[in-house]
Coordinates of C-alpha atoms (C1' of nucleotides) in Angstrom, one line a residue:
Chain A
M12 CA 26.9 -79.8 -25.6
R13 CA 29.6 -80.6 -28.1
K14 CA 29.7 -78.5 -31.3
Y15 CA 31.0 -81.2 -33.7
K16 CA 29.8 -84.7 -34.3
I17 CA 31.8 -87.7 -33.2
S18 CA 32.2 -90.2 -36.0
E19 CA 30.5 -93.5 -35.6
I20 CA 33.7 -95.4 -35.9
V21 CA 34.9 -93.7 -32.7
V22 CA 31.7 -94.5 -30.9
K23 CA 32.0 -98.2 -31.9
R24 CA 35.4 -98.4 -30.3
L25 CA 34.2 -97.0 -26.9
P26 CA 32.5 -100.3 -26.0
L27 CA 35.8 -102.1 -26.8
Y28 CA 37.7 -99.9 -24.4
L29 CA 34.9 -100.3 -21.8
R30 CA 34.9 -104.1 -22.0
C31 CA 38.6 -104.2 -21.3
L32 CA 38.4 -101.5 -18.5
T33 CA 35.7 -103.5 -16.8
Y34 CA 37.8 -106.5 -16.8
L35 CA 40.9 -104.7 -15.5
D36 CA 38.8 -103.0 -12.8
K37 CA 37.5 -106.4 -11.7
M38 CA 41.2 -107.6 -11.6
G39 CA 42.0 -104.7 -9.3
V40 CA 44.3 -102.9 -11.8
P41 CA 44.4 -99.3 -10.7
T42 CA 45.8 -97.5 -13.7
I43 CA 46.6 -98.2 -17.4
S44 CA 48.5 -96.3 -20.0
S45 CA 47.3 -95.9 -23.6
H46 CA 50.3 -98.0 -24.6
E47 CA 49.3 -101.0 -22.4
L48 CA 45.6 -100.8 -23.3
G49 CA 46.5 -100.6 -27.0
H50 CA 48.6 -103.7 -26.7
K51 CA 45.8 -105.7 -25.2
L52 CA 43.4 -104.6 -27.9
G53 CA 45.6 -104.5 -30.9
I54 CA 45.1 -100.8 -31.3
K55 CA 47.7 -98.0 -31.6
P56 CA 48.1 -95.9 -28.4
S57 CA 47.8 -92.7 -30.3
Q58 CA 44.4 -93.7 -31.5
I59 CA 43.1 -94.5 -28.0
R60 CA 44.4 -91.1 -26.7
K61 CA 42.7 -89.3 -29.6
D62 CA 39.4 -91.2 -29.2
L63 CA 39.3 -90.4 -25.5
A64 CA 40.4 -86.8 -26.0
Y65 CA 37.2 -86.1 -28.1
F66 CA 35.2 -86.4 -24.8
G67 CA 37.5 -84.9 -22.2
E68 CA 40.8 -85.1 -20.5
F69 CA 40.7 -88.3 -18.5
G70 CA 44.4 -89.1 -18.2
K71 CA 47.3 -88.1 -16.0
Q72 CA 50.6 -87.3 -17.6
G73 CA 53.3 -89.6 -16.5
I74 CA 50.8 -92.1 -15.1
G75 CA 48.1 -93.0 -17.6
Y76 CA 44.4 -93.5 -17.0
D77 CA 42.7 -94.4 -13.7
V78 CA 40.9 -97.6 -14.7
S79 CA 37.8 -97.2 -12.5
Y80 CA 37.4 -93.5 -13.3
L81 CA 37.8 -93.9 -17.0
R82 CA 35.3 -96.8 -17.0
G83 CA 32.8 -94.6 -15.3
E84 CA 33.4 -91.8 -17.8
I85 CA 32.9 -94.0 -20.8
R86 CA 29.7 -95.5 -19.3
H87 CA 28.5 -92.0 -18.9
I88 CA 29.3 -91.0 -22.5
L89 CA 27.5 -94.1 -23.8
G90 CA 24.5 -93.3 -21.6
L91 CA 24.8 -96.4 -19.5
T92 CA 24.3 -94.8 -16.1
E93 CA 21.0 -96.5 -15.6
H94 CA 19.8 -99.7 -17.0
I95 CA 18.2 -99.5 -20.5
K96 CA 15.0 -101.4 -21.3
V97 CA 15.2 -103.7 -24.2
A98 CA 12.6 -105.7 -26.1
V99 CA 13.5 -109.0 -27.8
V100 CA 11.4 -110.1 -30.8
G101 CA 11.8 -113.8 -31.6
A102 CA 12.0 -116.4 -28.7
G103 CA 13.8 -119.1 -30.6
K104 CA 17.1 -120.5 -29.4
L105 CA 19.0 -117.4 -30.4
G106 CA 16.5 -115.0 -28.8
Q107 CA 16.6 -117.2 -25.6
A108 CA 20.4 -117.3 -25.5
L109 CA 20.7 -113.5 -25.9
S110 CA 17.9 -112.8 -23.4
D111 CA 19.2 -115.1 -20.8
Y112 CA 22.7 -113.8 -21.1
I113 CA 21.5 -110.2 -20.6
L114 CA 19.5 -111.4 -17.5
L115 CA 22.4 -113.2 -16.1
K116 CA 24.9 -110.4 -16.6
R117 CA 22.6 -107.8 -15.0
E118 CA 24.6 -104.9 -16.4
D119 CA 23.6 -102.0 -18.6
F120 CA 20.4 -103.6 -20.0
D121 CA 17.2 -105.1 -18.8
I122 CA 14.9 -107.4 -20.8
A123 CA 11.6 -105.6 -20.5
A124 CA 9.6 -107.8 -22.9
V125 CA 10.0 -110.8 -25.2
F126 CA 7.7 -111.4 -28.1
D127 CA 7.0 -114.3 -30.4
R128 CA 4.4 -115.3 -33.0
D129 CA 4.2 -118.9 -32.0
P130 CA 1.3 -119.7 -29.6
A131 CA 3.4 -122.5 -28.1
K132 CA 6.0 -120.1 -26.9
I133 CA 3.6 -117.6 -25.3
G134 CA 3.9 -117.6 -21.5
M135 CA 7.3 -119.3 -21.5
E136 CA 9.9 -117.6 -19.3
V137 CA 12.7 -116.1 -21.3
G138 CA 15.3 -113.5 -20.0
G139 CA 13.3 -113.3 -16.8
V140 CA 10.0 -112.3 -18.4
K141 CA 7.1 -114.1 -19.9
V142 CA 6.9 -114.3 -23.7
S143 CA 4.1 -112.1 -25.1
P144 CA 2.2 -112.5 -28.4
I145 CA 3.5 -110.2 -31.1
E146 CA 0.0 -108.7 -31.4
N147 CA 0.6 -106.9 -28.1
L148 CA 3.9 -105.5 -29.2
K149 CA 2.9 -101.9 -29.7
E150 CA 0.8 -101.7 -26.5
I151 CA 3.6 -103.2 -24.3
I152 CA 6.4 -101.2 -25.8
Q153 CA 4.6 -98.0 -25.4
E154 CA 3.4 -98.8 -21.9
K155 CA 6.9 -99.7 -20.7
E156 CA 8.5 -96.9 -22.8
I157 CA 11.0 -99.3 -24.4
Q158 CA 13.2 -97.6 -26.9
M159 CA 15.6 -100.4 -28.0
A160 CA 15.0 -103.8 -29.5
I161 CA 16.7 -107.0 -30.6
V162 CA 15.3 -108.8 -33.5
T163 CA 15.9 -112.6 -33.8
V164 CA 13.2 -113.6 -36.2
P165 CA 13.7 -115.4 -39.5
A166 CA 14.7 -113.3 -42.6
N167 CA 11.2 -113.4 -44.1
A168 CA 9.7 -111.8 -41.0
A169 CA 12.4 -109.2 -40.3
Q170 CA 11.1 -106.2 -42.3
K171 CA 7.6 -106.7 -40.9
V172 CA 8.8 -106.9 -37.3
V173 CA 11.1 -103.8 -37.8
N174 CA 8.1 -101.9 -39.1
L175 CA 6.1 -102.8 -36.1
L176 CA 8.9 -101.8 -33.7
V177 CA 9.4 -98.4 -35.5
D178 CA 5.7 -97.8 -35.4
A179 CA 5.7 -98.5 -31.7
G180 CA 8.3 -95.9 -31.2
V181 CA 11.5 -97.9 -30.9
R182 CA 14.5 -95.8 -32.0
G183 CA 17.4 -98.3 -32.0
I184 CA 17.3 -101.8 -33.4
L185 CA 19.8 -104.6 -33.4
S186 CA 18.9 -107.3 -35.9
F187 CA 20.3 -110.8 -36.2
A188 CA 18.2 -111.5 -39.3
P189 CA 20.2 -112.3 -42.4
I190 CA 18.5 -109.8 -44.6
A191 CA 18.7 -106.2 -45.7
V192 CA 16.1 -104.1 -43.9
T193 CA 15.2 -100.4 -44.4
V194 CA 14.2 -98.1 -41.6
P195 CA 13.1 -94.5 -41.7
E196 CA 15.3 -91.5 -40.8
G197 CA 15.6 -91.1 -37.0
V198 CA 15.9 -94.9 -36.3
R199 CA 19.3 -96.4 -35.9
F200 CA 19.6 -99.9 -37.2
Y201 CA 22.5 -102.3 -36.8
N202 CA 22.7 -105.8 -38.3
V203 CA 24.7 -108.6 -37.0
D204 CA 24.9 -111.4 -39.5
F205 CA 27.3 -114.1 -38.5
T206 CA 27.2 -115.8 -41.9
M207 CA 28.5 -112.6 -43.4
E208 CA 31.4 -112.7 -40.9
L209 CA 32.1 -116.3 -41.9
Q210 CA 32.1 -115.4 -45.6
S211 CA 34.6 -112.7 -45.1
L212 CA 36.8 -115.1 -43.1
A213 CA 36.5 -117.5 -46.0
Y214 CA 38.0 -114.8 -48.3
Y215 CA 41.3 -115.1 -46.4
L216 CA 41.2 -118.9 -45.9
T217 CA 40.0 -120.3 -49.2
G218 CA 39.2 -117.2 -51.4
Q219 CA 41.3 -114.7 -53.2
G220 CA 42.9 -113.4 -50.1
K221 CA 44.3 -116.7 -49.0
N222 CA 48.0 -115.7 -49.5
E223 CA 47.6 -112.3 -47.9
Y224 CA 48.7 -110.7 -44.7
Chain B
M27 CA 47.3 -113.3 -58.9
R28 CA 46.5 -109.7 -58.0
K29 CA 49.5 -107.5 -57.3
Y30 CA 47.9 -105.2 -54.7
K31 CA 46.1 -106.1 -51.5
I32 CA 42.3 -105.5 -51.2
S33 CA 41.4 -103.7 -48.0
E34 CA 39.5 -105.5 -45.4
I35 CA 36.7 -103.0 -45.5
V36 CA 36.0 -103.9 -49.1
V37 CA 36.1 -107.6 -48.3
K38 CA 33.6 -107.1 -45.5
R39 CA 31.1 -105.5 -48.0
L40 CA 31.2 -108.4 -50.5
P41 CA 29.0 -110.6 -48.2
L42 CA 26.5 -107.8 -48.0
Y43 CA 26.3 -107.6 -51.8
L44 CA 26.2 -111.4 -52.0
R45 CA 23.3 -111.6 -49.5
C46 CA 21.2 -109.2 -51.6
L47 CA 22.1 -110.8 -54.9
T48 CA 21.1 -114.2 -53.6
Y49 CA 17.8 -112.8 -52.6
L50 CA 17.3 -111.1 -56.0
D51 CA 18.3 -114.2 -57.8
K52 CA 15.7 -116.2 -55.8
M53 CA 13.1 -113.6 -56.8
G54 CA 14.0 -114.1 -60.4
V55 CA 15.4 -110.6 -61.0
P56 CA 17.7 -110.9 -64.0
T57 CA 19.9 -107.7 -63.8
I58 CA 20.5 -104.9 -61.4
S59 CA 22.3 -101.5 -61.7
S60 CA 24.7 -100.2 -59.0
H61 CA 22.2 -97.5 -58.4
E62 CA 19.4 -99.9 -57.6
L63 CA 21.6 -102.2 -55.5
G64 CA 23.0 -99.2 -53.6
H65 CA 19.5 -98.0 -52.9
K66 CA 18.6 -101.3 -51.3
L67 CA 21.7 -101.4 -49.2
G68 CA 22.1 -97.7 -48.3
I69 CA 25.4 -97.5 -50.1
K70 CA 26.5 -95.1 -52.9
P71 CA 26.5 -96.6 -56.4
S72 CA 30.0 -95.4 -57.0
Q73 CA 31.2 -97.4 -54.1
I74 CA 29.7 -100.6 -55.3
R75 CA 31.1 -100.1 -58.8
K76 CA 34.6 -99.4 -57.3
D77 CA 34.4 -102.4 -55.0
L78 CA 33.5 -104.8 -57.8
A79 CA 36.0 -103.2 -60.2
Y80 CA 38.9 -104.3 -57.9
F81 CA 38.1 -107.9 -58.8
G82 CA 37.1 -107.6 -62.5
E83 CA 34.7 -106.1 -65.0
F84 CA 31.4 -107.8 -64.2
G85 CA 28.9 -105.2 -65.5
K86 CA 27.5 -104.2 -68.9
Q87 CA 27.2 -100.6 -69.8
G88 CA 23.7 -99.4 -70.3
I89 CA 22.3 -102.5 -68.5
G90 CA 24.0 -103.1 -65.1
Y91 CA 25.0 -106.4 -63.6
D92 CA 23.6 -109.9 -64.3
V93 CA 22.4 -110.9 -60.9
S94 CA 23.1 -114.6 -61.2
Y95 CA 26.5 -114.1 -62.8
L96 CA 27.7 -111.5 -60.3
R97 CA 26.5 -113.7 -57.5
G98 CA 28.7 -116.5 -58.8
E99 CA 31.7 -114.2 -59.2
I100 CA 31.5 -112.9 -55.7
R101 CA 31.1 -116.5 -54.3
H102 CA 34.2 -117.4 -56.3
I103 CA 36.1 -114.4 -54.9
L104 CA 35.2 -115.3 -51.4
G105 CA 36.2 -118.9 -51.9
L106 CA 32.7 -120.3 -51.4
T107 CA 32.7 -122.6 -54.4
E108 CA 32.7 -125.6 -52.2
H109 CA 31.3 -126.0 -48.7
I110 CA 33.8 -125.0 -46.0
K111 CA 34.0 -127.2 -42.9
V112 CA 33.5 -125.4 -39.6
A113 CA 34.0 -126.5 -36.0
V114 CA 31.8 -125.1 -33.2
V115 CA 33.2 -124.9 -29.7
G116 CA 30.5 -124.5 -27.0
A117 CA 27.2 -126.4 -27.4
G118 CA 25.1 -124.1 -25.2
K119 CA 22.0 -122.3 -26.6
L120 CA 24.0 -119.9 -28.7
G121 CA 26.2 -122.7 -30.2
Q122 CA 23.1 -124.8 -30.9
A123 CA 21.3 -121.9 -32.5
L124 CA 24.2 -121.1 -34.8
S125 CA 24.9 -124.7 -35.7
D126 CA 21.3 -125.6 -36.4
Y127 CA 21.0 -122.5 -38.6
I128 CA 24.0 -123.5 -40.6
L129 CA 22.7 -127.1 -41.0
L130 CA 19.3 -125.8 -42.0
K131 CA 20.6 -123.3 -44.6
R132 CA 23.0 -125.8 -46.2
E133 CA 24.8 -123.1 -48.0
D134 CA 28.6 -122.3 -48.0
F135 CA 29.3 -124.0 -44.7
D136 CA 29.1 -127.5 -43.1
I137 CA 29.3 -128.1 -39.4
A138 CA 32.0 -130.8 -39.2
A139 CA 32.3 -131.0 -35.4
V140 CA 30.8 -129.5 -32.3
F141 CA 32.7 -129.5 -28.9
D142 CA 31.7 -129.0 -25.3
R143 CA 33.3 -129.4 -21.9
D144 CA 30.1 -130.5 -20.2
P145 CA 29.8 -134.3 -20.1
A146 CA 26.0 -134.0 -20.1
K147 CA 26.2 -132.5 -23.6
I148 CA 28.5 -135.1 -25.1
G149 CA 26.7 -137.2 -27.7
M150 CA 23.8 -134.7 -28.1
E151 CA 23.0 -134.0 -31.7
V152 CA 23.8 -130.4 -32.6
G153 CA 24.0 -129.0 -36.1
G154 CA 23.7 -132.5 -37.5
V155 CA 26.7 -134.0 -35.7
K156 CA 27.2 -135.5 -32.2
V157 CA 28.9 -133.2 -29.6
S158 CA 32.4 -134.3 -28.8
P159 CA 34.4 -133.7 -25.7
I160 CA 36.9 -130.8 -25.9
E161 CA 39.7 -133.2 -25.1
N162 CA 39.4 -134.6 -28.6
L163 CA 39.5 -131.2 -30.3
K164 CA 42.9 -131.4 -31.8
E165 CA 42.6 -134.9 -33.0
I166 CA 39.2 -134.4 -34.7
I167 CA 40.1 -131.0 -36.2
Q168 CA 43.3 -132.4 -37.8
E169 CA 41.7 -135.6 -39.0
K170 CA 38.8 -133.7 -40.7
E171 CA 41.1 -130.9 -41.8
I172 CA 38.9 -128.2 -40.4
Q173 CA 40.3 -124.7 -40.8
M174 CA 37.5 -122.4 -39.5
A175 CA 35.9 -122.3 -36.1
I176 CA 33.1 -120.6 -34.2
V177 CA 33.6 -120.0 -30.5
T178 CA 30.6 -119.7 -28.2
V179 CA 32.1 -120.5 -24.8
P180 CA 31.9 -118.2 -21.8
A181 CA 34.4 -115.3 -21.6
N182 CA 36.6 -117.0 -19.0
A183 CA 37.2 -120.0 -21.3
A184 CA 37.6 -118.1 -24.6
Q185 CA 41.4 -117.6 -24.6
K186 CA 42.0 -121.2 -23.7
V187 CA 39.7 -122.5 -26.4
V188 CA 41.3 -120.2 -29.0
N189 CA 44.7 -121.4 -28.0
L190 CA 43.6 -125.0 -28.5
L191 CA 42.1 -124.2 -31.9
V192 CA 45.2 -122.4 -33.1
D193 CA 47.4 -125.2 -31.9
A194 CA 45.2 -127.6 -33.8
G195 CA 45.8 -125.7 -37.0
V196 CA 42.6 -123.5 -37.3
R197 CA 43.4 -120.3 -39.2
G198 CA 40.1 -118.4 -39.0
I199 CA 38.1 -117.9 -35.8
L200 CA 34.7 -116.2 -35.2
S201 CA 34.3 -115.7 -31.5
F202 CA 31.0 -114.7 -29.7
A203 CA 32.7 -114.5 -26.3
P204 CA 32.6 -111.0 -24.8
I205 CA 36.3 -110.7 -24.1
A206 CA 39.5 -109.5 -25.8
V207 CA 41.5 -112.5 -27.1
T208 CA 44.9 -112.5 -28.7
V209 CA 46.0 -114.8 -31.6
P210 CA 49.3 -115.3 -33.2
E211 CA 50.2 -113.9 -36.6
G212 CA 48.7 -115.9 -39.4
V213 CA 45.4 -116.5 -37.7
R214 CA 42.4 -114.3 -38.5
F215 CA 40.2 -113.5 -35.5
Y216 CA 36.8 -111.8 -35.6
N217 CA 34.8 -111.0 -32.5
V218 CA 31.0 -110.6 -32.5
D219 CA 29.9 -109.1 -29.2
F220 CA 26.3 -108.1 -29.3
T221 CA 26.6 -106.2 -26.0
M222 CA 29.1 -103.9 -27.6
E223 CA 26.6 -103.3 -30.4
L224 CA 23.9 -102.5 -27.8
Q225 CA 26.3 -100.1 -26.0
S226 CA 27.0 -98.1 -29.2
L227 CA 23.3 -98.0 -29.9
A228 CA 22.9 -96.6 -26.4
Y229 CA 25.2 -93.7 -27.3
Y230 CA 22.7 -92.5 -29.8
L231 CA 19.6 -93.1 -27.7
T232 CA 20.5 -92.2 -24.1
G233 CA 24.2 -91.1 -24.3
Q234 CA 26.0 -88.1 -25.6
G235 CA 24.9 -88.7 -29.2
K236 CA 21.2 -88.6 -28.5
N237 CA 20.5 -85.4 -30.4
E238 CA 22.7 -86.3 -33.4
Y239 CA 21.9 -87.2 -36.9
Chain C
dT9 C1' 20.3 -93.0 -73.7
dC10 C1' 21.9 -95.6 -69.8
dA11 C1' 25.1 -97.4 -66.7
dT12 C1' 29.8 -99.1 -66.2
dG13 C1' 34.8 -98.5 -64.9
dT14 C1' 38.2 -95.2 -63.4
dG15 C1' 41.4 -91.1 -62.6
dA16 C1' 41.2 -87.3 -59.8
dA17 C1' 39.4 -84.7 -56.0
dG18 C1' 37.7 -84.5 -51.6
dC19 C1' 37.0 -86.2 -47.2
dT20 C1' 37.9 -89.0 -43.1
dA21 C1' 40.7 -91.6 -40.1
dT22 C1' 45.1 -92.9 -38.4
dT23 C1' 49.7 -92.1 -37.0
dC24 C1' 53.5 -89.2 -36.0
dA25 C1' 56.0 -86.2 -33.1
dC26 C1' 56.5 -83.2 -29.6
dA27 C1' 55.1 -79.6 -26.0
dG28 C1' 53.8 -79.7 -21.5
dC29 C1' 52.8 -81.4 -17.1
dA30 C1' 53.2 -84.7 -12.8
Chain D
dT28 C1' 61.5 -89.6 -16.7
dG29 C1' 56.9 -91.2 -18.4
dC30 C1' 52.8 -90.4 -20.4
dT31 C1' 49.0 -87.4 -22.0
dG32 C1' 46.7 -84.3 -25.4
dT33 C1' 47.1 -82.3 -29.8
dG34 C1' 48.5 -80.0 -34.2
dA35 C1' 50.5 -81.6 -38.4
dA36 C1' 51.5 -85.2 -41.6
dT37 C1' 50.2 -89.3 -43.7
dA38 C1' 47.4 -92.8 -45.2
dG39 C1' 43.1 -94.6 -46.6
dC40 C1' 38.4 -94.4 -48.1
dT41 C1' 34.6 -92.4 -50.6
dT42 C1' 32.6 -89.6 -54.0
dC43 C1' 32.7 -87.1 -58.1
dA44 C1' 32.6 -86.6 -62.9
dC45 C1' 33.3 -88.2 -67.3
dA46 C1' 35.1 -91.1 -71.2
dT47 C1' 33.6 -95.2 -73.1
dG48 C1' 30.8 -98.9 -74.8
dA49 C1' 26.2 -101.3 -75.4

DNA sequence: TCATGTGAAGCTATTCACAGCA
DNA sequence: TGCTGTGAATAGCTTCACATGA
């Protein structure tokens, strides 16, 4: 057990490293230096070395990092050694796209359940499973011991759905709903809102940052 | 013109404030203090005050901020005073979901063109426009003076598509492709990869951060 | 009194620079 | 020589604390 806490900003970079290492591994690249990896990712080599050094000594002096080995170590750190069950709430186009992508990729995550409120969607096959009515959410999540969920419902339903998930025991939520949601202590909540991304891009294109670099 | 550069981390918080202010405005809330706003967003009041103070003096002592006025000021700072034209490349489920959402919301952005490589998709109506073949990308983007694009193509096509967009003159790109892409100086590139988000969630649920708070 | 705007302090993150090892 | 791992230095961000104004 580590005695100090790793900052979230470091944890968020690990998947970035992992994505690149997985690609390199598939390409058959045996080793990579922090310098080369940093170049590919637009990150300083010293930062990569420091990030990795929080978790162990994975490199070899004079050589760099063994791609396949480092990939495995990062997967271990992130807890991806066995597939993690995920529930998806909201079987609209976005929910379908995300679920089907996870099913297709067959890596790290399994869609264990998909929920929707709309009776017309119940029974449809999404992400390899049949869509269930949201009324059965707690029962199914507890039965299958699902601890992570993706929320793709409209803004006005997001807080309600998050409350249901938390009540069912889910401890990590990734929401695509464009609204602020509150969760109790002990639940980790991430929000991906692509309109917010577009708005910050706008700052640099048409807003006050348009002449900046 | 401001003499110092605003950090990206501040720019990325403005859309968060904006989203909440838009909601409050719709609810008819006339004013809000940095304390209340911070409470809703899980951000310290002092941070909100400092962020806003970079751009002007928008508040009133003893009262707080006028919701509607501050909303307008942030929209102005971000360059959202008139609708921004956006191209979407990739008319799969994800591209459709994002395009249709933008069309439906009718705020800040307009879908000016949607492109796909698949002949079966050409002519389909997505986001209120007909899908065009990717061969016409440069021509259409230049004719319509589109400067922002959303990329929802598979990983193996992402770099090629980004190159096309940059060549056509696009200066801001939001990619949903799960791969590292490089862009030349002068082009702003954001990557939204939901599997990376899930992986960092995993760190706290099943990985080495599972006992942290 | 209440809440902003802001200099100063405190804290966190990044980068440098180099000892040490293959 | 080439590259890691790491203490030290720097840079950047957040929070405090309070003068000021409504």
